[in-house]
mmCIF file of C-alpha atoms in Angstrom:
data_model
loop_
_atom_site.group_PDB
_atom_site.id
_atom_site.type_symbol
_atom_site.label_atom_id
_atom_site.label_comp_id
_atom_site.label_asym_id
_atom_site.label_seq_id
_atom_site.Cartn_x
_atom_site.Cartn_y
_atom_site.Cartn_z
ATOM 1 C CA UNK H 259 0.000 0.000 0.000
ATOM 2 C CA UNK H 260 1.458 3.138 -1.140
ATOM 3 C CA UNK H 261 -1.271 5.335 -1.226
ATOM 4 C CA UNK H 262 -2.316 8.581 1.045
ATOM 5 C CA UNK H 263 -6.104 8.521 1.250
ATOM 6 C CA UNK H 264 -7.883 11.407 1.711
ATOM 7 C CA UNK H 265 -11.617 12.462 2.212
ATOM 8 C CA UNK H 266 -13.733 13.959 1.085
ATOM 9 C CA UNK H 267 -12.831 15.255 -2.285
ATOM 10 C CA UNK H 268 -14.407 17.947 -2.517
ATOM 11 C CA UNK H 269 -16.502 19.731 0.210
ATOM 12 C CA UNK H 270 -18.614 22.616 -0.167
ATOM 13 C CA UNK H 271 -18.956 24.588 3.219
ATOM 14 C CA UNK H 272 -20.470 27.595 4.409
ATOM 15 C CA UNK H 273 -18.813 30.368 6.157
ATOM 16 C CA UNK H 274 -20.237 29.593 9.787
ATOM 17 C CA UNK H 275 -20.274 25.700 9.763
ATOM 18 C CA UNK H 276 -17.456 23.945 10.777
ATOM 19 C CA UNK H 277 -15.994 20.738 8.606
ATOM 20 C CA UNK H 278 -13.137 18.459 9.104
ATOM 21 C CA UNK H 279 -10.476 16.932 6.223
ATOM 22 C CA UNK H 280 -8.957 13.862 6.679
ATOM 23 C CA UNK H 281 -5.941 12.147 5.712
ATOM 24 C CA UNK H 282 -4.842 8.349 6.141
ATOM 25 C CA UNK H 283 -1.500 6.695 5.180
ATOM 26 C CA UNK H 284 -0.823 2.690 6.292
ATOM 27 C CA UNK H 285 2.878 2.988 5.007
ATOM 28 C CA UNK H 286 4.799 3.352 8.438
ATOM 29 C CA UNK H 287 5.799 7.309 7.365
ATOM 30 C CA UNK H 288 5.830 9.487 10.914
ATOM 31 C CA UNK H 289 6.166 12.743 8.890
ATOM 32 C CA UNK H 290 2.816 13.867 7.294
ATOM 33 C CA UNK H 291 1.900 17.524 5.670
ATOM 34 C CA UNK H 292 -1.007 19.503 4.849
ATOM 35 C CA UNK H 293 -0.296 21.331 1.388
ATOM 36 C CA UNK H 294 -2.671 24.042 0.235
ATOM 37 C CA UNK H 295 -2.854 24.501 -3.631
ATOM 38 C CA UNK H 296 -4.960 27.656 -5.288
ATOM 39 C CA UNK H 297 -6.234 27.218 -9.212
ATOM 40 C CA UNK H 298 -2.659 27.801 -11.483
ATOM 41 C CA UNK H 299 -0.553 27.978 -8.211
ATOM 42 C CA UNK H 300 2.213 25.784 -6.537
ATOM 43 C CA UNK H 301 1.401 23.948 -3.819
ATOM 44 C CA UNK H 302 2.348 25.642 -0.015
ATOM 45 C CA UNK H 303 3.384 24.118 2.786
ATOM 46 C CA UNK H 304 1.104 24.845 5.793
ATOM 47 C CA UNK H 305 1.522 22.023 8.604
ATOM 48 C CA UNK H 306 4.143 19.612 9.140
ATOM 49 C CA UNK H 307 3.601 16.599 12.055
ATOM 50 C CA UNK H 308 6.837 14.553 12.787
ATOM 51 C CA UNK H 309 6.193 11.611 14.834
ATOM 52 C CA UNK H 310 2.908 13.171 15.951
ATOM 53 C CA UNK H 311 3.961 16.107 16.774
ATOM 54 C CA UNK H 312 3.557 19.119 15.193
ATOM 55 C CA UNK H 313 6.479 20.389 14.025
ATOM 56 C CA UNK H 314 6.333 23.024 11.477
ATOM 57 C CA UNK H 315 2.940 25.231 11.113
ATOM 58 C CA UNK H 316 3.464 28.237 8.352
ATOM 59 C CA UNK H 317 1.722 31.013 10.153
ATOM 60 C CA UNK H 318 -1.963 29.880 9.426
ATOM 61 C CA UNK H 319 -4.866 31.453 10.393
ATOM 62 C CA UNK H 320 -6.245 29.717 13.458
ATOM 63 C CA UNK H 321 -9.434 29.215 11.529
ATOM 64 C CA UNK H 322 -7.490 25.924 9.969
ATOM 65 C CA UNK H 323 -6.688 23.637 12.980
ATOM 66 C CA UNK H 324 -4.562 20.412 12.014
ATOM 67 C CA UNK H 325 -4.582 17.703 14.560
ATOM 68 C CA UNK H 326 -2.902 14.335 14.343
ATOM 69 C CA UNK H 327 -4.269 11.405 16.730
ATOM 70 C CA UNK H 328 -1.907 8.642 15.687
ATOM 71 C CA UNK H 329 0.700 8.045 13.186
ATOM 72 C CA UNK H 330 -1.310 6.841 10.130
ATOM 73 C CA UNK H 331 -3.934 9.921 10.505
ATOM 74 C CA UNK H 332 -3.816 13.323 10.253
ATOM 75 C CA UNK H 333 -6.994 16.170 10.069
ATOM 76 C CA UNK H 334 -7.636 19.618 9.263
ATOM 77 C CA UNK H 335 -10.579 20.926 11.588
ATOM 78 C CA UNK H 336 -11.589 23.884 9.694
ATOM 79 C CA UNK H 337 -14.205 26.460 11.209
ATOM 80 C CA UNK H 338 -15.444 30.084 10.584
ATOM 81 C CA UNK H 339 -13.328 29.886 6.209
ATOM 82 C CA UNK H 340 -13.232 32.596 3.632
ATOM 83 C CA UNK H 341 -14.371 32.460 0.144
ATOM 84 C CA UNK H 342 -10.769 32.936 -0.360
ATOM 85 C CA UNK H 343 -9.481 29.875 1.523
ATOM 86 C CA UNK H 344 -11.072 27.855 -1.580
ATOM 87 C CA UNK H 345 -8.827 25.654 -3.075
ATOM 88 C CA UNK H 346 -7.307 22.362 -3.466
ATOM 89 C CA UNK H 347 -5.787 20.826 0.381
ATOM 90 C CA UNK H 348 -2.996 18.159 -0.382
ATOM 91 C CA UNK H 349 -1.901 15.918 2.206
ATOM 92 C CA UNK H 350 1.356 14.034 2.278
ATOM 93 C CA UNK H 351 3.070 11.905 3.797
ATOM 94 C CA UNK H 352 7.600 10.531 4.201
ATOM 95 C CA UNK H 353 9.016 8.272 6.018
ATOM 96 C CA UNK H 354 10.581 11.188 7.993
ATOM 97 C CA UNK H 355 10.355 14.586 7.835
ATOM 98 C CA UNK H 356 14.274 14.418 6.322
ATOM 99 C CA UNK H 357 13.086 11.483 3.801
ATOM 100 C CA UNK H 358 13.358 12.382 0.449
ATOM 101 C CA UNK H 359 10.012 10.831 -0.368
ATOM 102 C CA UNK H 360 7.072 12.525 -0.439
ATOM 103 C CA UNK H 361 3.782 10.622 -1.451
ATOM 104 C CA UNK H 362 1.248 12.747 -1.996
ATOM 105 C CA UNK H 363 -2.989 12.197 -1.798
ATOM 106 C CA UNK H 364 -5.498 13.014 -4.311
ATOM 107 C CA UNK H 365 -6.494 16.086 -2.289
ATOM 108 C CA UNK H 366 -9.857 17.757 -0.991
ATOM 109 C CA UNK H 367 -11.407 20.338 -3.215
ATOM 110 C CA UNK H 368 -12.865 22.955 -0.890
ATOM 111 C CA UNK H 369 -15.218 25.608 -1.573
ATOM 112 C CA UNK H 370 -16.542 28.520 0.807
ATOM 113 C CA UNK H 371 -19.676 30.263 -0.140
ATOM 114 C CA UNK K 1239 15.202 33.900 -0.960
ATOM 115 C CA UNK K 1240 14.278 30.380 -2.746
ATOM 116 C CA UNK K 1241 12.769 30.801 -5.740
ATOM 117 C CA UNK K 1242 12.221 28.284 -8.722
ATOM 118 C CA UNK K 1243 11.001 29.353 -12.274
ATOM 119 C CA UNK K 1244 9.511 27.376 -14.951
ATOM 120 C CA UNK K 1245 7.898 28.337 -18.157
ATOM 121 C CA UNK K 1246 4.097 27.776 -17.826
ATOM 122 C CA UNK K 1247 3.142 25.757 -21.591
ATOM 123 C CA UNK K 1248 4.958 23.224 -23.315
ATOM 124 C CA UNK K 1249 3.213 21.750 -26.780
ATOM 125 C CA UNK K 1250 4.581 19.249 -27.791
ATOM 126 C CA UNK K 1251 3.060 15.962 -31.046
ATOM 127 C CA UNK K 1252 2.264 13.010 -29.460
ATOM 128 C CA UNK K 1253 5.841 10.448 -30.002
ATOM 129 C CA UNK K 1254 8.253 13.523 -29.554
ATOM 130 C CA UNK K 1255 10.572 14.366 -27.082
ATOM 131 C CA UNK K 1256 9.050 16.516 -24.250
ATOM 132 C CA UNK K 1257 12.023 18.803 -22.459
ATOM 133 C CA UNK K 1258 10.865 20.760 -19.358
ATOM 134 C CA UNK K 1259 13.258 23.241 -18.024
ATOM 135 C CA UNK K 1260 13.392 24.560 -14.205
ATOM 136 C CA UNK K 1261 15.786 27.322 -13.088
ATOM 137 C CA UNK K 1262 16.755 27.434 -9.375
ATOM 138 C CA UNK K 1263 18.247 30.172 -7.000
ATOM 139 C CA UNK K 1264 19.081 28.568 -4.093
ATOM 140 C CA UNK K 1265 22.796 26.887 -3.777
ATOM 141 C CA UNK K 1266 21.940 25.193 -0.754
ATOM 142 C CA UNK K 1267 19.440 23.196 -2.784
ATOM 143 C CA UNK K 1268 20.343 18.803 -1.955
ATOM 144 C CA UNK K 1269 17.390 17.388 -3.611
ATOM 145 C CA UNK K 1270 15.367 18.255 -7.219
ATOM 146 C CA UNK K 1271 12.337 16.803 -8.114
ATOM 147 C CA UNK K 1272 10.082 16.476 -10.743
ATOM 148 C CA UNK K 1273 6.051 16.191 -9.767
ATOM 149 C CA UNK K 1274 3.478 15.009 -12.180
ATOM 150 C CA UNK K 1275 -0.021 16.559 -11.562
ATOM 151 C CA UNK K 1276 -3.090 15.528 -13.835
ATOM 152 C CA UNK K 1277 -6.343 17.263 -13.733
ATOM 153 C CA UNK K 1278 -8.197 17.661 -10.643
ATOM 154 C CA UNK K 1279 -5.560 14.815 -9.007
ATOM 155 C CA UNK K 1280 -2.789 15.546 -6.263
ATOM 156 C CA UNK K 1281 1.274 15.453 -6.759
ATOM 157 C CA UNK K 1282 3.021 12.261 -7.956
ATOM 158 C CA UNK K 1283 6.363 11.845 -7.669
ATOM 159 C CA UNK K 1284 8.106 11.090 -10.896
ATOM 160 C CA UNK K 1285 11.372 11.185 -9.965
ATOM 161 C CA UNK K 1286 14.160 13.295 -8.181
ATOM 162 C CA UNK K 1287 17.901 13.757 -8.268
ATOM 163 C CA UNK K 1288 20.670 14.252 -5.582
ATOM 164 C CA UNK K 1289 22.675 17.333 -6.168
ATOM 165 C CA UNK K 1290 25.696 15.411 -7.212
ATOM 166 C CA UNK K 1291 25.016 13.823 -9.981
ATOM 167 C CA UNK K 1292 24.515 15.000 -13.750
ATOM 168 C CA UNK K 1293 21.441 12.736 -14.538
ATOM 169 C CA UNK K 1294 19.490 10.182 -13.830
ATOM 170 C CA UNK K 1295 17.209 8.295 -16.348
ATOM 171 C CA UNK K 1296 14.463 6.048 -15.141
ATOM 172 C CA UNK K 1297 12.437 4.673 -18.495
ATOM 173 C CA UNK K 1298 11.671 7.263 -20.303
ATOM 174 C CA UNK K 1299 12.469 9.933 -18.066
ATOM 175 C CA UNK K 1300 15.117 11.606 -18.283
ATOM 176 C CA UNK K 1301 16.679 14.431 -15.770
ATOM 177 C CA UNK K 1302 19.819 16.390 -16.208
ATOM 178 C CA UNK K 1303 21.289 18.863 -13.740
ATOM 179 C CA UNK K 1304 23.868 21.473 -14.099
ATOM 180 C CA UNK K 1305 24.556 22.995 -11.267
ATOM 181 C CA UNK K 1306 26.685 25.708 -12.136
ATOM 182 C CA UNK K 1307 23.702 27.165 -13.617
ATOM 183 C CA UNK K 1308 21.270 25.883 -11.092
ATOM 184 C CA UNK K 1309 19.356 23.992 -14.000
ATOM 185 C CA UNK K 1310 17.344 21.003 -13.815
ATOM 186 C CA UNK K 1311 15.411 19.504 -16.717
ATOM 187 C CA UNK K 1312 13.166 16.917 -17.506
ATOM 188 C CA UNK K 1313 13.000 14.855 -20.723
ATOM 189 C CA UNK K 1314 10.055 13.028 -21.491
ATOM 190 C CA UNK K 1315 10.743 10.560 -24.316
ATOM 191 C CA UNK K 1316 7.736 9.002 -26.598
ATOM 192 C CA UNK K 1317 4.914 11.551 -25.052
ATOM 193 C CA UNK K 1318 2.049 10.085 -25.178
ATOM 194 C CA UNK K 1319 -1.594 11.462 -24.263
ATOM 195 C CA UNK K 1320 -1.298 10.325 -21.057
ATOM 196 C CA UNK K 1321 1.720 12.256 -20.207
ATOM 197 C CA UNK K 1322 -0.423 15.260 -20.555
ATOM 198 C CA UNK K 1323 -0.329 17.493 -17.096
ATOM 199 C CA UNK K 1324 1.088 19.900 -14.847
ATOM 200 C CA UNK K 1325 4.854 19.664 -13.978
ATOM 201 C CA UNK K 1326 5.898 21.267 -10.431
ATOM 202 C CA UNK K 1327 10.048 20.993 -10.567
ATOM 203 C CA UNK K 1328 10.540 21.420 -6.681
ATOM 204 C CA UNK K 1329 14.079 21.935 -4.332
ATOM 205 C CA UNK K 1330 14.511 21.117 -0.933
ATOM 206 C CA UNK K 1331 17.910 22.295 0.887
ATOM 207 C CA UNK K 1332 17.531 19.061 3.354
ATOM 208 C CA UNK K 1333 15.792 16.867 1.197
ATOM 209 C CA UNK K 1334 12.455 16.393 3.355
ATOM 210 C CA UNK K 1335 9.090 17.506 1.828
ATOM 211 C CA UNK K 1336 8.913 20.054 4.990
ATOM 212 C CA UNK K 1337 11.430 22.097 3.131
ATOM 213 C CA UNK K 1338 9.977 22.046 -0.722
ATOM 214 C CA UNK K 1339 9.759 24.981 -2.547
ATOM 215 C CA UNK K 1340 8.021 24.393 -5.710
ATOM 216 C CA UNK K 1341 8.101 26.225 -9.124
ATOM 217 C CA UNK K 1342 5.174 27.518 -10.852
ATOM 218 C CA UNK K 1343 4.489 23.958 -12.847
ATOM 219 C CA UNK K 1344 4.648 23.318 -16.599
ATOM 220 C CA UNK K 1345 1.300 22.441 -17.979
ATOM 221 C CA UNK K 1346 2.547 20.160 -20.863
ATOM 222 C CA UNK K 1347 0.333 19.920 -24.007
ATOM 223 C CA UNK K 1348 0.199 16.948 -26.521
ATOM 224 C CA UNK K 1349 -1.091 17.710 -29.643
ATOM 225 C CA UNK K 1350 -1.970 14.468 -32.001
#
């Protein structure tokens, strides 16, 4: 199994409701990410979890709250968006946060109304 | 600062070569890597290279690095239809995916 699952893939959530995105890897990595990708843009790096921990967060807004309750899962609790946080969330996943592997999932298409 | 700079269309007829050319700034840089995105789909990694050495080829693809110019590129023998995406050429100065700093992409084209 080399795959990073995530759900859903695409959500469509209002500005006051409150929705979780979920990521699942079963290949051992203890480094996963959450990438966020706008239309014609490069992915960018927003949370990094090493061995469970969170190790890395890219000045987000507090309205995007990653969590990570064991090694194969990680979530992004989102509450109170933007229209502009629309876009494409990537998760990924390396055997360590050093690895030079990254595998990445299919993503979650978001949209805010 | 990091920064890596592609060109943003390559059209290429299905059976010919495909080249896709990065630039990089940053000297530090370890790792280079080439990810393949398709339509509505997340990043696959195609392949990447270690900052010392010149090229690596892995089936049809091909990567060559220069790195007194800080240039990476990706050859793409045979395109096919499939082939047809988005190319992110990405650099990380420690080689994990917490440090990679991606380029713009390449959306490559086949024409048939």
């Amino acid at each position: 199994d080399t795959e990073v699952t995530q759900t859903p893939k695409h959500l469509v959530m209002g500005m006051t409701n409150k929705k979780s995105l979920k990521c699942e890897q079963h290949m051992g990595h203890r480094a996963m990410y959450w990438y966020k990708q706008k239309a014609k843009k490069p992915p960018e790096l927003m949370f990094v979890y090493s061995y469970e921990k969170l190790s890395i967060n890219e000045s987000v807004p507090s309205r995007f709250s990653p969590e990570c309750p064991n090694s194969s899962l990680l979530n992004l609790h989102l509450h109170a968006l933007q229209p502009e946080d629309s876009a494409l969330y990537l998760c990924a996943s390396s055997r360590s946060a050093a690895d030079t592997e990254a595998f990445f999932g299919q993503g979650t298409r978001l949209t805010v109304v | 600062g990091e920064d890596v700079e592609q060109s943003l269309f390559l059209s290429v007829r299905e059976g010919d070569s495909s080249v896709i050319n990065c630039t990089y700034t940053d000297s530090s840089s370890t790792y280079l890597y080439w990810y393949k995105q398709e339509p509505g789909a997340g990043l696959q990694l195609l392949t990447y290279i270690f900052s010392n050495m010149d090229m690596k080829q892995d089936q049809r693809l091909t990567v060559l690095l220069n790195k007194k110019d800080k240039h990476l590129s990706l050859r793409i023998a045979d395109t096919q239809t499939g082939d047809s995406a988005i190319y992110f050429c990405a650099e990380s100065a420690g080689g994990g995916a917490d440090g990679l700093t991606f380029g713009k992409g390449t959306h490559l084209i086949i024409q048939p």
